[in-house]
Amino acid sequence: MLTVKAVAGALGICSSSEALSDSESEPVAKKRLMILDNYALIIKRVTNPVTKVALQYSIGYQHIVGSSFTIQLPKTEETCDFQPIQCKVQIEYETSPKSPALYWLRPAQTADGTHPFLLSDNKLTFARAVFPCQDTPSVKFSYTATIAVPKDFTVIMSALLQNVSNKSEVNLYTFLQAKQVASYAVIIAVGSLQKKHISIRSNVFAEKKFIDEAVHTFRTGVIEKMLKIAEDLCGPYFWDRYDVCVLPPCFDRFESECPCITFFSPTLLYGDDSTMSLLAQSIAQSWGRHLVTCANYNHLWLNKSISIFVARKIICKICKLTDMQLFNKKLSCMDLNNMIDVSTEANSLKCLIPELTGLLPIKFVTYVPYELGYIFLDNLESNLGGFLVFEEFLKSYFFNFAYKSIKTDDWKEYLCNYFAKVKRRKKLQYIDWDFWLYNIPHKRTIIYHEITWEIECCKLAKTWAHWDDKTWNDSNEPRFISVLYKKKNFCDFEEIIFLNILLHNMYKYLSVKKMTLLLQIHRFENKSYQIRYLWLLLCIKVRWHKKIFDALDFVEQFCSLSYAWNIFTNIFEWPEYRLILRTIIIKYQEKMLPYTRKKLTPIISSIDAYLTNLT
């Protein structure tokens, strides 16, 4: 059992763009109350640490986003009206075993299978389930933390490590986040992790099973390359360090982001620089989400869309493929159209600035078209002077609003004033703000540009599909077999495009014989885990029996939701493997997160119904 104890912690002076008030007319400051957010925290006592006197407090009604936690502040010496009254409050509490913000993983759910693992995931509004706070992005604060863990565990946080003290039974880790951050950006992870140095600003943390692969993945210096590109686009990197933590394999992606460290899925290991889009996205958020923060989640597009916009610029500059910008534009339209299709069926599609007051943001932001925000920013860049002019605006924007929480009107006003000064006032008159920000989007026409490397991937996929393998043997190769060997040195990004074309459009024309030669040429099983997954999925769809158990072994190693669901549902299409599939799903459940197990339950039910009908 893993026990993690916050021995001490302190929030610095908060900055807020919204005044605190309660339902009564008297200001909170005059009533000497502090109102915090709380979600199922077990409050033991609240005291004034200076006098040791207990302070009165009350906890409000628990609803979907938690409850209020109101503390009667201690008396202090009076100060003049122009000086804020400062006092200290000490809160002793425990988190709930069912906290929605904490993943307590059993050893079986980790890569090494030897130690448990803890990861916090604030999901926008559930930092209040980890510590009492003003849980809104409009409030930012600095903090310190001292964490006690057993000796064979390592602690990492969204802050800078100051010291590790070795006690008789535990180690004490002390962290400092001197920069002001929002509550959602306070993240902690605890596990049996090894650490390796990879650059002047970066260490990588991973379990023993993945530490060497992680070092190999980042050996190219891709992190430092991306950070320098981002600094050229956005200005100085203010967070000092950019470390990487490789997550246990039951996670396919970690949505929460924080400064100083990023959390990386092990399925992305062994990839080359061309497939590091998620890393670019995380680096972009160091500016787009943490340096400048939305004031509330109605305006989350400011964080998400600007981060996407910056991330794709990073990818375009680091990736050696030509026309990557055109490809990103096409991909953005496709993603937006797919989202519109899915959201329209559920009647849940939102505009870029939705009204989320009184709602649980995490349940609704998935229906906000942040790709539309990217398209909007790309449109602004094209119409306001091009990329050189707009990138200078980005630097100015991040510098002006650093450590602040803003709304869309703040961004809009600054943009208009900036471009009015650089003689783009007339262009601003033609921007239809309501169309972009407040309209429910419609599907966009995808413009298919001639992208050379994408065309080559398509041509090669079609060649494999239409080649008559019945006439082929080792001693009598058709003349165009050389075409199949022509592009065996794809970068990983091209390999993924190529496999996706085969997987979604061409698999019916493939045979085991073709697949055998395809593997011989491209050696997919020696590539990144992401490529191996796509290859195994293609093998299942082509009905290559020999690869079924390779696919099941892959899921045992990476039992995240997306991988397990896609592989299991495709194997389910083979009636002869359904009994084996049922056994495997039940066997692997101990390795899965609860939501993965829940998602797979219908497959087991369908198999049970199938077996019942057989008898």
Coordinates of C-alpha atoms in Angstrom, one line a residue:
M1 CA 0.0 0.0 0.0
L2 CA 1.3 3.4 -0.9
T3 CA 0.8 6.2 1.6
V4 CA 1.6 9.8 0.5
K5 CA 1.6 12.5 3.0
A6 CA 1.8 16.2 2.4
V7 CA 3.9 17.2 5.5
A8 CA 3.7 20.9 4.7
G9 CA 2.4 23.1 2.0
A10 CA 1.8 26.8 1.6
L11 CA 0.0 28.8 -1.0
G12 CA 1.5 32.2 -1.7
I13 CA -0.4 35.4 -2.1
C14 CA -3.1 34.8 -4.8
S15 CA -3.7 37.1 -7.7
S16 CA -7.3 37.3 -9.0
S17 CA -9.1 39.0 -11.8
E18 CA -12.4 38.5 -10.1
A19 CA -13.3 39.8 -6.6
L20 CA -14.4 37.2 -4.0
S21 CA -17.9 37.6 -2.7
D22 CA -20.7 35.5 -1.3
S23 CA -24.5 35.7 -1.5
E24 CA -24.8 38.4 1.1
S25 CA -24.2 42.1 0.4
E26 CA -21.3 42.6 2.9
P27 CA -17.9 42.0 1.2
V28 CA -16.1 38.8 2.3
A29 CA -13.0 40.7 3.3
K30 CA -14.9 42.8 5.9
K31 CA -16.6 39.7 7.2
R32 CA -13.1 38.2 7.6
L33 CA -14.1 35.0 5.8
M34 CA -12.1 32.9 3.4
I35 CA -14.2 30.8 1.0
L36 CA -12.4 27.9 -0.7
D37 CA -13.6 25.1 -3.0
N38 CA -13.7 21.6 -1.7
Y39 CA -14.7 18.2 -3.1
A40 CA -15.2 15.4 -0.5
L41 CA -12.1 16.4 1.5
I42 CA -12.1 15.0 5.0
I43 CA -11.4 18.1 7.1
K44 CA -9.8 17.3 10.5
R45 CA -9.0 20.7 11.9
V46 CA -8.4 24.3 10.9
T47 CA -6.1 26.4 13.1
N48 CA -4.1 29.6 13.3
P49 CA -0.5 28.2 13.3
V50 CA 0.8 31.3 15.0
T51 CA -1.5 31.0 18.1
K52 CA -2.5 27.3 17.7
V53 CA -6.1 28.5 18.2
A54 CA -8.7 26.5 16.3
L55 CA -10.7 28.4 13.7
Q56 CA -14.4 28.0 13.0
Y57 CA -15.3 26.7 9.6
S58 CA -18.3 25.3 7.7
I59 CA -18.8 23.1 4.7
G60 CA -21.6 23.8 2.3
Y61 CA -23.9 21.5 0.5
Q62 CA -22.1 19.0 -1.8
H63 CA -23.2 19.2 -5.4
I64 CA -21.7 18.1 -8.8
V65 CA -18.7 20.4 -8.6
G66 CA -18.2 20.0 -4.8
S67 CA -19.0 22.3 -1.9
S68 CA -17.9 25.6 -0.4
F69 CA -15.4 25.5 2.5
T70 CA -15.7 28.7 4.6
I71 CA -13.2 29.6 7.3
Q72 CA -13.5 32.4 9.8
L73 CA -10.1 34.1 9.6
P74 CA -8.1 34.8 12.7
K75 CA -7.8 38.3 14.0
T76 CA -4.7 40.3 13.0
E77 CA -3.4 43.7 13.8
E78 CA -5.3 46.4 11.8
T79 CA -3.6 47.9 8.9
C80 CA -4.4 50.9 6.7
D81 CA -7.2 50.6 4.1
F82 CA -4.6 50.5 1.3
Q83 CA -2.8 47.4 2.6
P84 CA -4.3 43.9 2.4
I85 CA -4.7 42.0 5.7
Q86 CA -2.4 38.9 5.7
C87 CA -2.8 35.9 8.0
K88 CA -1.9 32.3 8.2
V89 CA -4.4 29.4 8.2
Q90 CA -3.4 25.7 8.7
I91 CA -5.8 23.1 7.4
E92 CA -5.3 19.4 8.2
Y93 CA -7.3 17.1 5.9
E94 CA -7.3 13.9 4.0
T95 CA -8.4 13.2 0.4
S96 CA -11.3 10.9 -0.2
P97 CA -10.5 7.3 -1.3
K98 CA -12.9 8.0 -4.3
S99 CA -11.3 11.3 -5.2
P100 CA -12.1 12.1 -8.9
A101 CA -8.7 13.7 -9.2
L102 CA -6.4 10.9 -8.0
Y103 CA -5.4 7.7 -9.7
W104 CA -4.1 5.2 -7.2
L105 CA -2.6 2.4 -9.4
R106 CA -1.9 -1.1 -8.1
P107 CA 1.4 -2.7 -9.0
A108 CA -0.3 -4.8 -11.7
Q109 CA -1.3 -1.5 -13.5
T110 CA 2.3 -0.3 -13.8
A111 CA 5.1 -1.3 -16.3
D112 CA 7.3 -3.0 -13.8
G113 CA 4.5 -4.6 -11.8
T114 CA 6.4 -4.2 -8.5
H115 CA 5.2 -0.9 -6.9
P116 CA 2.0 1.1 -6.8
F117 CA 1.8 4.5 -8.5
L118 CA -0.1 7.8 -7.8
L119 CA -1.0 10.4 -10.3
S120 CA -3.2 13.5 -9.8
D121 CA -5.5 14.6 -12.7
N122 CA -7.4 17.8 -11.9
K123 CA -9.7 17.6 -14.9
L124 CA -10.1 21.4 -14.9
T125 CA -12.2 21.7 -11.7
F126 CA -11.1 18.9 -9.4
A127 CA -7.9 20.3 -7.9
R128 CA -10.4 21.0 -5.0
A129 CA -10.5 17.2 -4.5
V130 CA -6.7 17.2 -3.8
F131 CA -6.4 20.4 -1.7
P132 CA -8.7 23.2 -0.6
C133 CA -8.3 26.1 -3.0
Q134 CA -10.0 28.8 -5.0
D135 CA -10.4 26.3 -7.9
T136 CA -10.8 28.7 -10.8
P137 CA -8.3 29.7 -13.5
S138 CA -9.0 33.3 -12.7
V139 CA -7.0 32.9 -9.4
K140 CA -3.3 32.2 -9.6
F141 CA -0.9 31.5 -6.8
S142 CA 2.7 30.4 -6.0
Y143 CA 3.2 27.5 -3.6
T144 CA 5.6 25.2 -1.7
A145 CA 5.1 21.6 -0.9
T146 CA 6.8 19.0 1.3
I147 CA 5.9 15.4 0.5
A148 CA 6.7 12.3 2.5
V149 CA 6.9 9.0 0.7
P150 CA 8.5 5.6 1.4
K151 CA 12.2 5.3 0.5
D152 CA 11.8 3.4 -2.7
F153 CA 9.5 6.0 -4.2
T154 CA 10.2 9.1 -6.2
V155 CA 8.0 12.3 -6.2
I156 CA 7.7 14.6 -9.1
M157 CA 5.6 17.8 -9.2
S158 CA 4.6 20.7 -11.4
A159 CA 7.3 22.7 -9.5
L160 CA 11.0 22.8 -9.0
L161 CA 12.6 20.3 -6.6
Q162 CA 14.5 22.1 -3.8
N163 CA 15.6 19.3 -1.6
V164 CA 15.3 15.6 -0.7
S165 CA 15.8 14.7 2.9
N166 CA 16.4 11.1 3.9
K167 CA 14.7 10.2 7.2
S168 CA 14.6 6.8 8.9
E169 CA 11.6 5.4 7.1
V170 CA 10.7 8.0 4.5
N171 CA 12.1 10.6 2.1
L172 CA 10.9 14.2 2.3
Y173 CA 10.7 16.0 -1.1
T174 CA 10.5 19.8 -1.0
F175 CA 9.2 21.7 -4.0
L176 CA 8.8 25.4 -4.9
Q177 CA 6.7 26.9 -7.6
A178 CA 7.7 30.6 -7.4
K179 CA 5.7 31.5 -10.5
Q180 CA 1.9 32.0 -10.2
V181 CA -0.2 29.2 -11.6
A182 CA -3.8 28.2 -11.6
S183 CA -5.0 25.4 -9.4
Y184 CA -5.6 22.9 -12.3
A185 CA -1.8 23.1 -13.0
V186 CA -0.8 21.7 -9.7
I187 CA 0.1 18.0 -10.4
I188 CA 1.8 15.3 -8.4
A189 CA 3.1 11.9 -9.3
V190 CA 4.7 9.2 -7.1
G191 CA 6.1 6.0 -8.2
S192 CA 9.1 3.7 -8.4
L193 CA 10.8 5.9 -11.0
Q194 CA 14.3 6.2 -12.3
K195 CA 15.8 9.5 -13.5
K196 CA 18.1 10.1 -16.4
H197 CA 19.6 13.4 -17.6
I198 CA 18.8 14.2 -21.2
S199 CA 19.6 17.9 -21.7
I200 CA 20.5 21.1 -19.8
R201 CA 16.8 21.8 -19.0
S202 CA 15.4 18.2 -18.9
N203 CA 15.5 14.9 -17.1
V204 CA 13.3 11.9 -18.0
F205 CA 11.6 9.9 -15.3
A206 CA 10.3 6.3 -16.0
E207 CA 10.0 2.9 -14.6
K208 CA 12.9 0.6 -15.0
K209 CA 11.2 -1.2 -18.0
F210 CA 11.0 2.0 -20.1
I211 CA 13.9 4.2 -18.8
D212 CA 16.4 3.1 -21.5
E213 CA 13.8 3.4 -24.3
A214 CA 12.9 6.9 -23.0
V215 CA 16.5 8.0 -23.1
H216 CA 16.8 6.5 -26.7
T217 CA 13.7 8.3 -27.8
F218 CA 14.9 11.7 -26.6
R219 CA 18.6 11.2 -27.6
T220 CA 18.1 13.5 -30.7
G221 CA 17.7 16.5 -28.5
V222 CA 14.2 17.0 -29.7
I223 CA 13.0 18.6 -26.4
E224 CA 15.6 21.3 -26.5
K225 CA 15.0 21.8 -30.3
M226 CA 11.3 22.3 -29.7
L227 CA 11.9 24.6 -26.7
K228 CA 14.2 26.9 -28.7
I229 CA 11.7 27.0 -31.6
A230 CA 8.9 27.9 -29.1
E231 CA 11.0 30.6 -27.6
D232 CA 11.6 32.1 -31.1
L233 CA 7.8 32.1 -31.6
C234 CA 6.6 33.1 -28.1
G235 CA 9.4 34.6 -26.1
P236 CA 11.5 33.4 -23.2
Y237 CA 10.6 30.1 -21.4
F238 CA 9.8 31.1 -17.9
W239 CA 9.4 27.8 -16.1
D240 CA 13.2 26.9 -15.8
R241 CA 12.9 23.2 -16.3
Y242 CA 11.0 20.9 -18.8
D243 CA 11.2 17.3 -17.5
V244 CA 9.4 14.3 -18.9
C245 CA 7.6 11.5 -17.0
V246 CA 6.8 8.3 -18.8
L247 CA 3.4 7.1 -17.5
P248 CA 2.4 3.5 -16.7
P249 CA 1.1 1.8 -19.9
C250 CA -2.6 1.8 -18.7
F251 CA -2.7 5.4 -19.8
D252 CA -2.8 6.2 -23.5
R253 CA -2.8 9.9 -23.0
F254 CA -2.8 12.3 -20.1
E255 CA -5.0 15.3 -20.8
S256 CA -4.0 17.5 -17.8
E257 CA -1.1 19.8 -18.4
C258 CA 1.2 21.6 -16.0
P259 CA 4.4 23.7 -16.0
C260 CA 7.9 22.2 -15.5
I261 CA 7.0 18.7 -16.4
T262 CA 5.0 16.8 -19.1
F263 CA 3.5 13.3 -18.8
F264 CA 4.3 11.1 -21.8
S265 CA 2.6 7.9 -22.9
P266 CA 5.0 4.9 -23.3
T267 CA 3.3 4.1 -26.6
L268 CA 5.1 7.1 -28.1
L269 CA 8.5 5.8 -27.3
Y270 CA 10.9 4.8 -30.0
G271 CA 9.3 7.2 -32.4
D272 CA 11.5 9.7 -34.4
D273 CA 11.1 13.5 -34.2
S274 CA 8.4 13.5 -36.9
T275 CA 5.9 11.9 -34.6
M276 CA 6.4 14.2 -31.6
S277 CA 3.2 16.3 -32.1
L278 CA 2.0 15.6 -28.5
L279 CA 5.3 16.8 -27.2
A280 CA 5.0 20.0 -29.3
Q281 CA 1.5 20.5 -27.9
S282 CA 2.7 20.2 -24.3
I283 CA 5.6 22.6 -24.9
A284 CA 3.2 25.1 -26.6
Q285 CA 1.0 25.0 -23.5
S286 CA 3.8 26.3 -21.4
W287 CA 2.9 29.6 -23.0
G288 CA -0.6 29.2 -24.3
R289 CA -2.1 27.6 -21.2
H290 CA 0.1 28.3 -18.2
L291 CA 1.8 31.6 -18.8
V292 CA -1.5 33.1 -20.0
T293 CA -4.6 31.5 -18.7
C294 CA -8.3 31.9 -19.5
A295 CA -10.3 33.6 -16.7
N296 CA -13.0 30.9 -16.9
Y297 CA -13.7 27.8 -19.0
N298 CA -16.1 29.6 -21.3
H299 CA -12.9 31.1 -22.7
L300 CA -10.8 27.9 -22.7
W301 CA -10.4 28.2 -26.5
L302 CA -7.8 30.9 -25.7
N303 CA -5.6 28.2 -24.1
K304 CA -6.4 25.3 -26.3
S305 CA -6.6 26.8 -29.8
I306 CA -3.6 29.1 -29.3
S307 CA -1.6 26.1 -28.0
I308 CA -2.6 24.0 -31.1
F309 CA -1.6 26.9 -33.3
V310 CA 1.8 27.3 -31.7
A311 CA 2.4 23.5 -31.6
R312 CA 1.8 23.1 -35.3
K313 CA 4.2 25.9 -36.0
I314 CA 6.8 24.0 -33.9
I315 CA 6.1 20.7 -35.9
C316 CA 6.4 22.5 -39.2
K317 CA 9.8 23.9 -38.2
I318 CA 11.2 20.6 -36.8
C319 CA 9.7 18.1 -39.3
K320 CA 11.7 17.6 -42.5
L321 CA 8.7 16.9 -44.6
T322 CA 7.7 19.6 -47.0
D323 CA 4.2 21.2 -47.0
M324 CA 3.5 20.1 -43.4
Q325 CA 1.6 23.4 -42.9
L326 CA -0.8 22.5 -45.7
F327 CA -1.2 19.0 -44.3
N328 CA -2.0 20.5 -40.8
K329 CA -4.7 22.7 -42.3
K330 CA -6.3 19.7 -44.0
L331 CA -6.0 17.7 -40.9
S332 CA -7.6 20.5 -38.9
C333 CA -10.6 20.6 -41.2
M334 CA -11.0 16.8 -41.1
D335 CA -10.9 16.8 -37.3
L336 CA -13.4 19.6 -37.1
N337 CA -15.8 17.9 -39.5
N338 CA -15.5 14.6 -37.6
M339 CA -16.3 16.4 -34.3
I340 CA -19.3 18.1 -35.9
D341 CA -20.6 14.7 -37.1
V342 CA -20.2 13.1 -33.6
S343 CA -21.5 16.1 -31.7
T344 CA -24.5 16.7 -34.0
E345 CA -25.7 13.2 -33.4
A346 CA -25.7 13.9 -29.6
N347 CA -27.1 17.5 -30.2
S348 CA -24.2 18.7 -28.1
L349 CA -22.0 20.9 -30.4
K350 CA -21.0 24.2 -28.9
C351 CA -19.6 27.5 -30.2
L352 CA -16.0 28.6 -29.4
I353 CA -17.2 30.6 -26.4
P354 CA -19.9 28.4 -24.8
E355 CA -22.0 29.3 -21.7
L356 CA -20.8 26.8 -19.1
T357 CA -22.0 28.5 -15.9
G358 CA -23.4 26.0 -13.5
L359 CA -22.1 23.0 -15.6
L360 CA -19.3 20.6 -15.0
P361 CA -16.7 21.9 -17.6
I362 CA -14.9 18.6 -18.2
K363 CA -18.2 17.1 -19.6
F364 CA -18.8 19.9 -22.1
V365 CA -15.5 21.2 -23.3
T366 CA -15.1 18.0 -25.5
Y367 CA -17.9 19.5 -27.6
V368 CA -16.2 22.9 -28.1
P369 CA -14.6 23.1 -31.6
Y370 CA -11.1 24.1 -30.7
E371 CA -10.0 23.2 -34.2
L372 CA -12.2 26.1 -35.3
G373 CA -10.1 28.3 -33.1
Y374 CA -7.0 27.1 -34.9
I375 CA -8.5 27.8 -38.3
F376 CA -9.6 31.3 -37.0
L377 CA -6.0 32.1 -35.9
D378 CA -4.6 30.8 -39.2
N379 CA -7.1 33.0 -41.0
L380 CA -6.0 36.0 -38.9
E381 CA -2.4 35.3 -39.6
S382 CA -3.0 35.2 -43.4
N383 CA -5.1 38.5 -43.4
L384 CA -3.1 40.5 -40.9
G385 CA 0.3 40.5 -42.6
G386 CA 1.5 36.9 -42.7
F387 CA 3.5 34.6 -40.4
L388 CA 6.4 37.0 -39.6
V389 CA 4.0 39.8 -38.5
F390 CA 1.7 37.4 -36.6
E391 CA 4.6 35.7 -34.7
E392 CA 5.8 39.1 -33.5
F393 CA 2.2 39.6 -32.2
L394 CA 2.4 36.3 -30.4
K395 CA 5.5 37.3 -28.5
S396 CA 4.0 40.6 -27.6
Y397 CA 0.7 38.9 -26.5
F398 CA 2.5 36.4 -24.2
F399 CA 4.7 39.2 -22.7
N400 CA 1.8 41.5 -22.0
F401 CA -0.4 39.0 -20.4
A402 CA 2.2 36.9 -18.6
Y403 CA 0.9 35.2 -15.4
K404 CA -2.5 36.8 -16.0
S405 CA -6.0 35.3 -16.5
I406 CA -7.9 36.8 -19.4
K407 CA -11.2 36.6 -21.3
T408 CA -11.7 36.7 -25.1
D409 CA -12.5 40.4 -25.0
D410 CA -9.1 41.1 -23.4
W411 CA -7.4 39.1 -26.2
K412 CA -9.5 40.8 -28.9
E413 CA -8.8 44.3 -27.6
Y414 CA -5.1 43.7 -27.5
L415 CA -5.0 42.2 -30.9
C416 CA -7.0 45.1 -32.5
N417 CA -4.8 47.7 -30.8
Y418 CA -1.6 45.9 -31.8
F419 CA -2.5 45.6 -35.5
A420 CA -3.9 49.1 -35.6
K421 CA -0.4 50.3 -34.6
V422 CA 1.2 48.3 -37.4
K423 CA -1.2 49.8 -40.0
R424 CA -3.6 46.8 -40.3
R425 CA -6.7 48.8 -39.1
K426 CA -8.6 48.3 -42.4
K427 CA -8.1 44.6 -42.3
L428 CA -9.6 44.4 -38.8
Q429 CA -12.8 45.8 -40.1
Y430 CA -13.5 42.7 -42.2
I431 CA -13.2 40.2 -39.3
D432 CA -16.6 38.7 -38.5
W433 CA -16.0 38.1 -34.8
D434 CA -19.5 36.7 -34.1
F435 CA -19.2 34.2 -36.9
W436 CA -16.0 32.7 -35.5
L437 CA -16.7 33.0 -31.8
Y438 CA -20.4 32.6 -31.2
N439 CA -21.8 30.6 -34.1
I440 CA -22.2 26.8 -34.0
P441 CA -19.8 25.7 -36.8
H442 CA -20.8 23.9 -39.9
K443 CA -18.7 21.4 -41.8
R444 CA -15.9 22.9 -43.8
T445 CA -14.9 22.0 -47.4
I446 CA -11.6 20.2 -47.3
I447 CA -9.1 21.6 -49.9
Y448 CA -6.9 18.7 -51.0
H449 CA -3.5 20.3 -51.8
E450 CA -0.9 18.4 -53.7
I451 CA 1.4 17.2 -50.9
T452 CA 4.2 15.2 -52.5
W453 CA 5.0 12.8 -49.6
E454 CA 1.3 12.2 -48.9
I455 CA 0.7 11.4 -52.6
E456 CA 3.6 8.9 -52.4
C457 CA 2.1 7.2 -49.4
C458 CA -1.2 6.9 -51.2
K459 CA 0.4 5.6 -54.4
L460 CA 2.4 3.0 -52.5
A461 CA -0.7 1.8 -50.6
K462 CA -2.6 1.4 -53.9
T463 CA 0.4 -0.5 -55.4
W464 CA 0.3 -2.9 -52.5
A465 CA -3.5 -3.2 -52.8
H466 CA -3.7 -3.9 -56.5
W467 CA -0.5 -6.0 -56.9
D468 CA -1.5 -9.6 -57.9
D469 CA 0.6 -11.6 -55.4
K470 CA -0.5 -14.9 -56.9
T471 CA 2.0 -14.5 -59.7
W472 CA 4.9 -13.7 -57.4
N473 CA 7.6 -15.9 -55.9
D474 CA 11.1 -15.3 -54.7
S475 CA 12.8 -16.2 -58.0
N476 CA 10.4 -14.5 -60.3
E477 CA 9.6 -11.0 -59.1
P478 CA 7.3 -8.8 -61.2
R479 CA 9.0 -5.8 -62.6
F480 CA 7.3 -3.3 -60.4
I481 CA 8.3 -5.1 -57.2
S482 CA 11.1 -2.6 -57.0
V483 CA 8.4 0.1 -56.4
L484 CA 7.4 -1.7 -53.2
Y485 CA 11.0 -1.4 -52.0
K486 CA 11.3 2.2 -53.1
K487 CA 10.0 3.9 -50.0
K488 CA 11.2 1.5 -47.3
N489 CA 13.0 4.4 -45.6
F490 CA 9.8 6.3 -44.6
C491 CA 10.1 8.5 -41.5
D492 CA 7.7 7.4 -38.7
F493 CA 5.1 10.0 -39.7
E494 CA 5.0 8.7 -43.2
E495 CA 4.8 5.1 -41.9
I496 CA 1.7 6.1 -39.9
I497 CA 0.0 7.8 -42.8
F498 CA 0.8 4.8 -45.0
L499 CA -0.5 2.3 -42.5
N500 CA -3.7 4.3 -41.9
I501 CA -4.4 4.3 -45.6
L502 CA -4.0 0.6 -45.7
L503 CA -6.0 0.1 -42.5
H504 CA -9.0 2.2 -43.5
N505 CA -9.2 1.9 -47.3
M506 CA -7.1 -1.0 -48.6
Y507 CA -7.1 -3.9 -46.2
K508 CA -9.7 -5.9 -48.2
Y509 CA -7.1 -6.1 -51.0
L510 CA -4.3 -7.4 -48.8
S511 CA -3.4 -11.0 -48.2
V512 CA -1.1 -12.8 -45.7
K513 CA 1.4 -13.2 -48.5
K514 CA 1.4 -9.5 -49.2
M515 CA 1.6 -8.8 -45.4
T516 CA 4.6 -11.1 -45.1
L517 CA 6.5 -9.2 -47.7
L518 CA 5.3 -5.8 -46.4
L519 CA 6.8 -6.7 -43.0
Q520 CA 10.0 -7.9 -44.6
I521 CA 10.5 -4.5 -46.3
H522 CA 9.3 -2.1 -43.6
R523 CA 10.1 -4.0 -40.4
F524 CA 7.1 -2.5 -38.6
E525 CA 7.6 -4.8 -35.6
N526 CA 10.9 -3.0 -34.8
K527 CA 9.5 0.5 -35.0
S528 CA 7.7 2.7 -32.5
Y529 CA 4.9 1.2 -30.4
Q530 CA 2.5 3.5 -32.2
I531 CA 3.5 1.9 -35.5
R532 CA 3.5 -1.6 -34.1
Y533 CA -0.1 -1.0 -32.9
L534 CA -1.3 0.1 -36.3
W535 CA 0.5 -2.9 -37.9
L536 CA -1.1 -5.4 -35.6
L537 CA -4.5 -3.8 -36.2
L538 CA -4.0 -4.2 -39.9
C539 CA -2.9 -7.9 -39.4
I540 CA -6.2 -8.5 -37.6
K541 CA -8.3 -6.9 -40.3
V542 CA -6.5 -8.9 -43.0
R543 CA -7.2 -12.1 -41.0
W544 CA -3.6 -13.1 -40.3
H545 CA -4.2 -15.7 -37.7
K546 CA -0.6 -16.0 -36.6
K547 CA -0.6 -12.3 -35.5
I548 CA -3.7 -12.6 -33.2
F549 CA -1.7 -13.6 -30.2
D550 CA 0.9 -11.0 -30.9
A551 CA -1.9 -8.4 -30.8
L552 CA -3.2 -9.9 -27.5
D553 CA 0.3 -9.7 -26.0
F554 CA 0.5 -6.1 -27.1
V555 CA -2.7 -5.3 -25.2
E556 CA -1.3 -7.0 -22.1
Q557 CA 1.7 -4.6 -22.3
F558 CA -0.3 -1.5 -23.2
C559 CA -3.8 -2.0 -21.8
S560 CA -5.0 1.6 -22.3
L561 CA -8.5 2.2 -23.5
S562 CA -7.9 3.1 -27.1
Y563 CA -5.5 0.2 -27.8
A564 CA -7.5 -2.4 -25.9
W565 CA -10.9 -1.3 -27.4
N566 CA -9.7 -1.2 -31.0
I567 CA -7.8 -4.5 -30.9
F568 CA -10.5 -6.4 -28.9
T569 CA -13.4 -5.2 -31.1
N570 CA -11.6 -6.2 -34.3
I571 CA -10.8 -9.7 -32.9
F572 CA -14.4 -10.0 -31.8
E573 CA -15.3 -10.1 -35.5
W574 CA -13.8 -13.6 -35.6
P575 CA -16.3 -15.9 -34.0
E576 CA -13.6 -18.6 -33.5
Y577 CA -11.6 -16.3 -31.2
R578 CA -14.4 -15.0 -29.0
L579 CA -14.0 -17.5 -26.2
I580 CA -10.3 -16.8 -26.1
L581 CA -11.0 -13.1 -26.2
R582 CA -13.4 -13.3 -23.2
T583 CA -10.7 -15.1 -21.2
I584 CA -8.1 -12.6 -22.1
I585 CA -10.2 -9.5 -21.3
I586 CA -11.0 -10.9 -17.8
K587 CA -7.4 -11.9 -17.3
Y588 CA -6.1 -8.4 -18.2
Q589 CA -8.7 -6.4 -16.2
E590 CA -6.4 -6.1 -13.2
K591 CA -4.0 -4.1 -15.4
M592 CA -6.7 -1.7 -16.7
L593 CA -8.0 1.6 -15.3
P594 CA -11.7 1.5 -14.2
Y595 CA -13.0 3.4 -17.2
T596 CA -11.3 1.0 -19.5
R597 CA -12.8 -2.0 -17.8
K598 CA -16.2 -0.4 -17.9
K599 CA -15.9 0.3 -21.7
L600 CA -15.0 -3.3 -22.4
T601 CA -18.0 -4.7 -20.5
P602 CA -20.3 -4.7 -23.5
I603 CA -17.8 -7.0 -25.4
I604 CA -17.9 -9.6 -22.6
S605 CA -21.7 -9.3 -22.6
S606 CA -21.9 -9.8 -26.4
I607 CA -19.6 -12.8 -26.2
D608 CA -21.7 -14.3 -23.4
A609 CA -24.8 -13.9 -25.6
Y610 CA -23.0 -15.5 -28.5
L611 CA -21.9 -18.5 -26.4
T612 CA -25.4 -18.9 -25.0
N613 CA -26.9 -19.0 -28.5
L614 CA -24.4 -21.7 -29.5
T615 CA -25.7 -23.9 -26.7

